[in-house]
Amino acid sequence: RSATDLLVHYGRHFGRTVHALCNFQALLTNGILRMGELAETPDENFTAEERRKHRIFQELLKSVAGLEERLMQGGDDEVDLVADLASDMLTKGASGARGDDTKSLKGSVLDWITLKGQSLVPPLTRNVKIDRGFHHERTGALLCPAGLDWSNLETKTKLQSGEMIVTGDQWPLFLYADYHYDLDDLWNGLFRSALLVSAYKHVFTSPSSVDREPKATHSGNARIHGMTRVTLPSIAYIATQVRFALTSSPVFSCTDTVTDSEWFYNSILDIFEDPDKQQEVDDLVVWWNR
């Protein structure tokens, strides 16, 4: 494989498992500054967000063989060329994988939300999303923010009309095991729903593994990239993809204020990195890798 093919290949995996909505150009530019001019600057001089981005940059260097060497040892012009090429190819890989996953989950998600032996009423089409979201009883119930009651007519009407705006940091019910939200224990079942597990296997092992394969990282994309454990960003990625699949939005866009996908994804990463939630997050990782 050529170096550019390898970068695209790695970009696909990076987007799914490290950071889905990464601006590679900015990541590399700032990372190079941190390794060079700002190398002596103490860590605490940077904001939490800058530190997070630098961790992502270091993860990138660890994973792409030879990249650090090229960035550290080349002349200024070569470094700029390498950084531009790398960011283009990694972006191509990450957005390509995201597009593929969005497309394949669009139809499959309907199979997973249809109860055994029943059908969706009214039926939903696999390739058109206009009737999804709060327009449909089933997708609406799953997207309804935890703590709100979808069966309450006033709530449902306000969600359907858009009078009640759902922001990216409100957890939808589909994230919870058995789609049940426990008011007394907000972590009870969170990020443990059967729907998330099905989507995870669909993307990381293979579409046919959803019903058969017990372990979430057995073959397929996970094996291709030597992935043996479920990563926290990969859970956030799948949650974002499932949420998008349930909505009526036709095109995945980071800047779409209706689905707020970027805010949703980042708010999950924020909670995964919250030191006060360390025990709950550790338990979650154990649960996914069981």
Coordinates of C-alpha atoms in Angstrom, one line a residue:
R1 CA 0.0 0.0 0.0
S2 CA 1.1 3.6 -0.7
A3 CA 1.7 6.0 2.2
T4 CA -1.5 7.9 1.2
D5 CA -3.6 4.7 1.2
L6 CA -2.3 3.9 4.6
L7 CA -3.3 7.4 5.9
V8 CA -6.8 7.0 4.4
H9 CA -7.0 3.6 6.0
Y10 CA -5.9 4.9 9.4
G11 CA -8.2 7.9 9.1
R12 CA -11.2 5.5 8.8
H13 CA -10.3 3.8 12.1
F14 CA -9.3 7.0 13.8
G15 CA -12.6 8.7 13.1
R16 CA -14.5 5.7 14.5
T17 CA -12.4 5.1 17.6
V18 CA -10.4 8.2 18.6
H19 CA -12.2 11.3 17.4
A20 CA -15.0 11.3 14.9
L21 CA -15.3 15.0 14.1
C22 CA -11.6 16.0 14.1
N23 CA -10.2 19.0 12.2
F24 CA -7.0 17.2 11.2
Q25 CA -5.5 20.4 9.7
A26 CA -5.8 22.3 13.0
L27 CA -4.8 19.2 15.0
L28 CA -1.5 18.8 13.1
T29 CA -0.7 22.6 13.0
N30 CA -1.2 23.0 16.7
G31 CA 0.5 19.7 17.5
I32 CA 3.6 20.7 15.5
L33 CA 3.7 24.0 17.4
R34 CA 3.5 22.1 20.7
M35 CA 6.4 19.8 19.7
G36 CA 8.5 22.8 18.5
E37 CA 8.1 26.4 19.7
L38 CA 5.8 25.6 22.6
A39 CA 7.7 22.4 23.8
E40 CA 8.8 24.1 27.0
T41 CA 5.4 25.6 27.9
P42 CA 4.0 23.8 31.0
D43 CA 0.8 21.8 30.5
E44 CA -1.3 23.9 32.8
N45 CA -0.8 26.9 30.6
F46 CA -3.1 25.3 28.1
T47 CA -6.9 25.0 28.3
A48 CA -8.6 21.7 29.0
E49 CA -9.7 21.6 25.3
E50 CA -6.2 22.3 24.1
R51 CA -4.9 19.5 26.3
R52 CA -7.5 17.1 25.0
K53 CA -6.6 18.0 21.4
H54 CA -2.9 17.4 22.1
R55 CA -3.7 14.0 23.5
I56 CA -5.6 13.2 20.3
F57 CA -2.5 14.5 18.3
Q58 CA -0.2 12.2 20.3
E59 CA -2.5 9.3 19.7
L60 CA -2.3 10.0 16.0
L61 CA 1.6 10.1 16.1
K62 CA 1.6 6.7 17.9
S63 CA -0.6 5.1 15.3
V64 CA 0.8 6.4 12.0
A65 CA 4.2 4.9 11.6
G66 CA 6.9 7.4 10.5
L67 CA 4.7 10.5 10.9
E68 CA 6.4 11.9 13.9
E69 CA 9.8 11.5 12.3
R70 CA 8.7 13.3 9.2
L71 CA 7.2 16.2 11.2
M72 CA 10.2 16.5 13.5
Q73 CA 13.1 16.1 11.2
G74 CA 12.0 17.7 7.9
G75 CA 12.6 21.2 6.8
D76 CA 9.8 23.8 7.2
D77 CA 8.6 23.2 3.6
E78 CA 8.6 19.5 3.9
V79 CA 6.8 19.6 7.3
D80 CA 4.1 21.8 5.7
L81 CA 3.7 19.4 2.8
V82 CA 3.6 16.3 5.0
A83 CA 1.1 18.0 7.3
D84 CA -1.2 19.0 4.4
L85 CA -1.1 15.6 2.8
A86 CA -1.6 13.8 6.1
S87 CA -4.6 16.0 7.0
D88 CA -6.2 15.6 3.6
M89 CA -5.9 11.8 3.6
L90 CA -6.9 11.4 7.2
T91 CA -10.0 13.6 6.7
K92 CA -10.8 11.6 3.5
G93 CA -10.6 8.4 5.6
A94 CA -12.6 9.6 8.6
S95 CA -15.4 11.2 6.6
G96 CA -15.5 8.2 4.2
A97 CA -16.0 5.8 7.0
R98 CA -18.6 8.1 8.7
G99 CA -20.5 8.3 5.4
D100 CA -20.4 4.5 4.9
D101 CA -21.7 3.9 8.5
T102 CA -24.4 6.5 8.2
K103 CA -25.6 4.9 5.0
S104 CA -25.6 1.3 6.3
L105 CA -27.2 2.2 9.6
K106 CA -30.0 4.1 8.0
G107 CA -31.8 0.9 7.0
S108 CA -30.5 -1.5 9.6
V109 CA -31.6 0.6 12.6
L110 CA -35.2 0.0 11.6
D111 CA -34.7 -3.8 12.0
W112 CA -33.4 -3.3 15.5
I113 CA -36.2 -0.9 16.7
T114 CA -39.0 -3.2 15.4
L115 CA -40.2 -5.5 18.1
K116 CA -40.0 -9.2 17.3
G117 CA -43.0 -10.5 15.4
Q118 CA -44.4 -6.9 15.0
S119 CA -44.0 -4.2 12.4
L120 CA -43.6 -0.4 12.7
V121 CA -46.9 1.5 12.4
P122 CA -47.0 3.4 10.2
P123 CA -44.1 1.7 8.3
L124 CA -40.8 3.5 7.8
T125 CA -38.8 3.2 4.6
R126 CA -35.2 2.2 4.8
N127 CA -33.8 4.8 2.5
V128 CA -35.9 7.9 3.2
K129 CA -35.8 9.5 6.6
I130 CA -38.4 12.2 6.4
D131 CA -41.0 10.3 8.6
R132 CA -38.5 9.6 11.4
G133 CA -37.5 11.6 14.4
F134 CA -40.4 13.0 16.5
H135 CA -42.8 12.5 13.6
H136 CA -43.0 8.8 14.3
E137 CA -44.2 7.0 17.5
R138 CA -41.2 4.6 17.7
T139 CA -38.3 6.8 16.7
G140 CA -39.8 9.6 18.7
A141 CA -40.0 7.5 21.9
L142 CA -36.3 6.5 21.5
L143 CA -35.2 10.1 20.8
C144 CA -37.2 11.6 23.6
P145 CA -34.8 13.1 26.2
A146 CA -34.5 11.1 29.4
G147 CA -36.6 12.6 32.1
L148 CA -39.4 13.7 29.7
D149 CA -42.5 11.6 29.2
W150 CA -43.1 10.8 25.6
S151 CA -46.6 9.4 26.4
N152 CA -47.6 12.9 27.7
L153 CA -49.5 14.4 24.8
E154 CA -48.4 18.0 25.6
T155 CA -44.7 16.9 25.6
K156 CA -45.1 14.9 22.4
T157 CA -46.8 17.8 20.6
K158 CA -44.2 20.3 21.6
L159 CA -41.4 18.0 20.5
Q160 CA -43.1 17.4 17.2
S161 CA -43.8 21.0 16.5
G162 CA -40.3 22.1 17.5
E163 CA -41.7 24.3 20.2
M164 CA -39.6 22.2 22.6
I165 CA -36.0 22.3 21.3
V166 CA -33.8 19.3 22.2
T167 CA -30.1 20.3 22.5
G168 CA -27.1 18.1 21.9
D169 CA -26.4 17.6 25.6
Q170 CA -29.8 16.0 26.4
W171 CA -29.5 12.2 26.6
P172 CA -32.1 10.4 24.5
L173 CA -33.8 7.4 26.0
F174 CA -32.3 4.9 23.4
L175 CA -28.9 5.2 25.3
Y176 CA -30.4 3.4 28.3
A177 CA -30.7 -0.4 28.8
D178 CA -34.3 -1.4 28.2
Y179 CA -34.9 2.3 27.3
H180 CA -35.5 3.0 31.0
Y181 CA -34.2 6.1 32.8
D182 CA -33.7 5.8 36.5
L183 CA -34.2 9.2 38.2
D184 CA -32.4 8.1 41.3
D185 CA -29.4 6.7 39.5
L186 CA -28.6 8.5 36.3
W187 CA -25.9 6.0 35.3
N188 CA -28.1 3.0 35.7
G189 CA -28.1 1.4 32.3
L190 CA -26.6 4.4 30.6
F191 CA -24.8 3.6 27.3
R192 CA -25.9 0.0 27.7
S193 CA -28.9 -0.4 25.4
A194 CA -29.3 -3.4 23.1
L195 CA -29.7 -0.8 20.2
L196 CA -26.2 0.6 20.8
V197 CA -24.7 -2.9 21.1
S198 CA -26.4 -4.0 17.8
A199 CA -25.1 -0.8 16.0
Y200 CA -21.6 -1.3 17.5
K201 CA -21.4 -4.9 16.2
H202 CA -22.8 -3.8 12.8
V203 CA -20.0 -1.3 12.4
F204 CA -17.0 -2.9 14.1
T205 CA -17.5 -6.6 13.5
S206 CA -19.9 -7.1 10.6
P207 CA -23.6 -6.5 9.8
S208 CA -24.2 -10.3 10.0
S209 CA -22.6 -10.5 13.4
V210 CA -25.4 -8.5 15.1
D211 CA -27.4 -11.6 16.0
R212 CA -24.7 -14.2 16.3
E213 CA -21.4 -12.8 17.6
P214 CA -21.2 -12.4 21.4
K215 CA -18.1 -10.2 21.4
A216 CA -18.2 -6.7 20.1
T217 CA -14.7 -6.5 18.6
H218 CA -14.3 -10.0 17.0
S219 CA -13.8 -9.5 13.3
G220 CA -14.5 -7.0 10.5
N221 CA -13.4 -3.4 10.9
A222 CA -12.1 -4.1 14.5
R223 CA -9.9 -7.0 13.4
I224 CA -8.6 -5.2 10.3
H225 CA -7.2 -2.5 12.6
G226 CA -6.0 -4.7 15.4
M227 CA -8.7 -3.5 17.7
T228 CA -9.3 -5.8 20.6
R229 CA -11.1 -3.5 23.1
V230 CA -14.0 -1.2 22.9
T231 CA -12.8 2.4 23.3
L232 CA -14.8 5.2 24.9
P233 CA -14.8 7.4 21.8
S234 CA -16.1 4.5 19.7
I235 CA -19.1 4.2 22.0
A236 CA -19.7 8.0 21.6
Y237 CA -19.3 7.6 17.8
I238 CA -21.9 4.8 17.6
A239 CA -24.3 6.7 19.9
T240 CA -24.0 9.7 17.6
Q241 CA -24.6 7.5 14.5
V242 CA -27.7 5.8 16.0
R243 CA -29.1 9.1 17.1
F244 CA -28.7 10.5 13.6
A245 CA -30.2 7.4 12.0
L246 CA -33.3 7.8 14.2
T247 CA -33.8 11.5 13.3
S248 CA -35.5 12.8 10.1
S249 CA -32.4 14.8 9.0
P250 CA -31.3 13.6 5.6
V251 CA -27.6 14.6 5.6
F252 CA -25.1 14.2 8.4
S253 CA -23.5 17.6 9.0
C254 CA -21.4 18.8 12.0
T255 CA -22.9 22.3 11.8
D256 CA -26.6 21.1 11.6
T257 CA -28.2 22.8 14.6
V258 CA -31.3 20.6 14.4
T259 CA -29.5 17.3 15.1
D260 CA -26.6 19.0 16.9
S261 CA -24.5 15.9 16.3
E262 CA -21.2 17.5 17.1
W263 CA -22.5 18.9 20.5
F264 CA -24.0 15.5 21.3
Y265 CA -20.8 13.6 20.5
N266 CA -18.6 16.1 22.4
S267 CA -20.9 16.1 25.4
I268 CA -20.5 12.3 25.6
L269 CA -16.7 12.6 25.4
D270 CA -16.9 15.3 28.1
I271 CA -18.7 13.0 30.5
F272 CA -16.3 10.1 29.7
E273 CA -13.4 12.4 30.6
D274 CA -14.9 13.8 33.8
P275 CA -12.7 12.9 36.8
D276 CA -15.8 12.8 39.1
K277 CA -17.3 10.1 36.9
Q278 CA -14.2 7.9 36.7
Q279 CA -15.7 4.9 38.6
E280 CA -18.9 4.9 36.5
V281 CA -16.9 5.2 33.3
D282 CA -14.5 2.4 34.3
D283 CA -17.5 0.1 35.0
L284 CA -18.9 1.0 31.6
V285 CA -15.7 0.0 29.8
V286 CA -15.7 -3.3 31.7
W287 CA -19.3 -3.9 30.7
W288 CA -18.6 -3.3 27.0
N289 CA -15.5 -5.6 27.0
R290 CA -17.1 -8.4 29.0

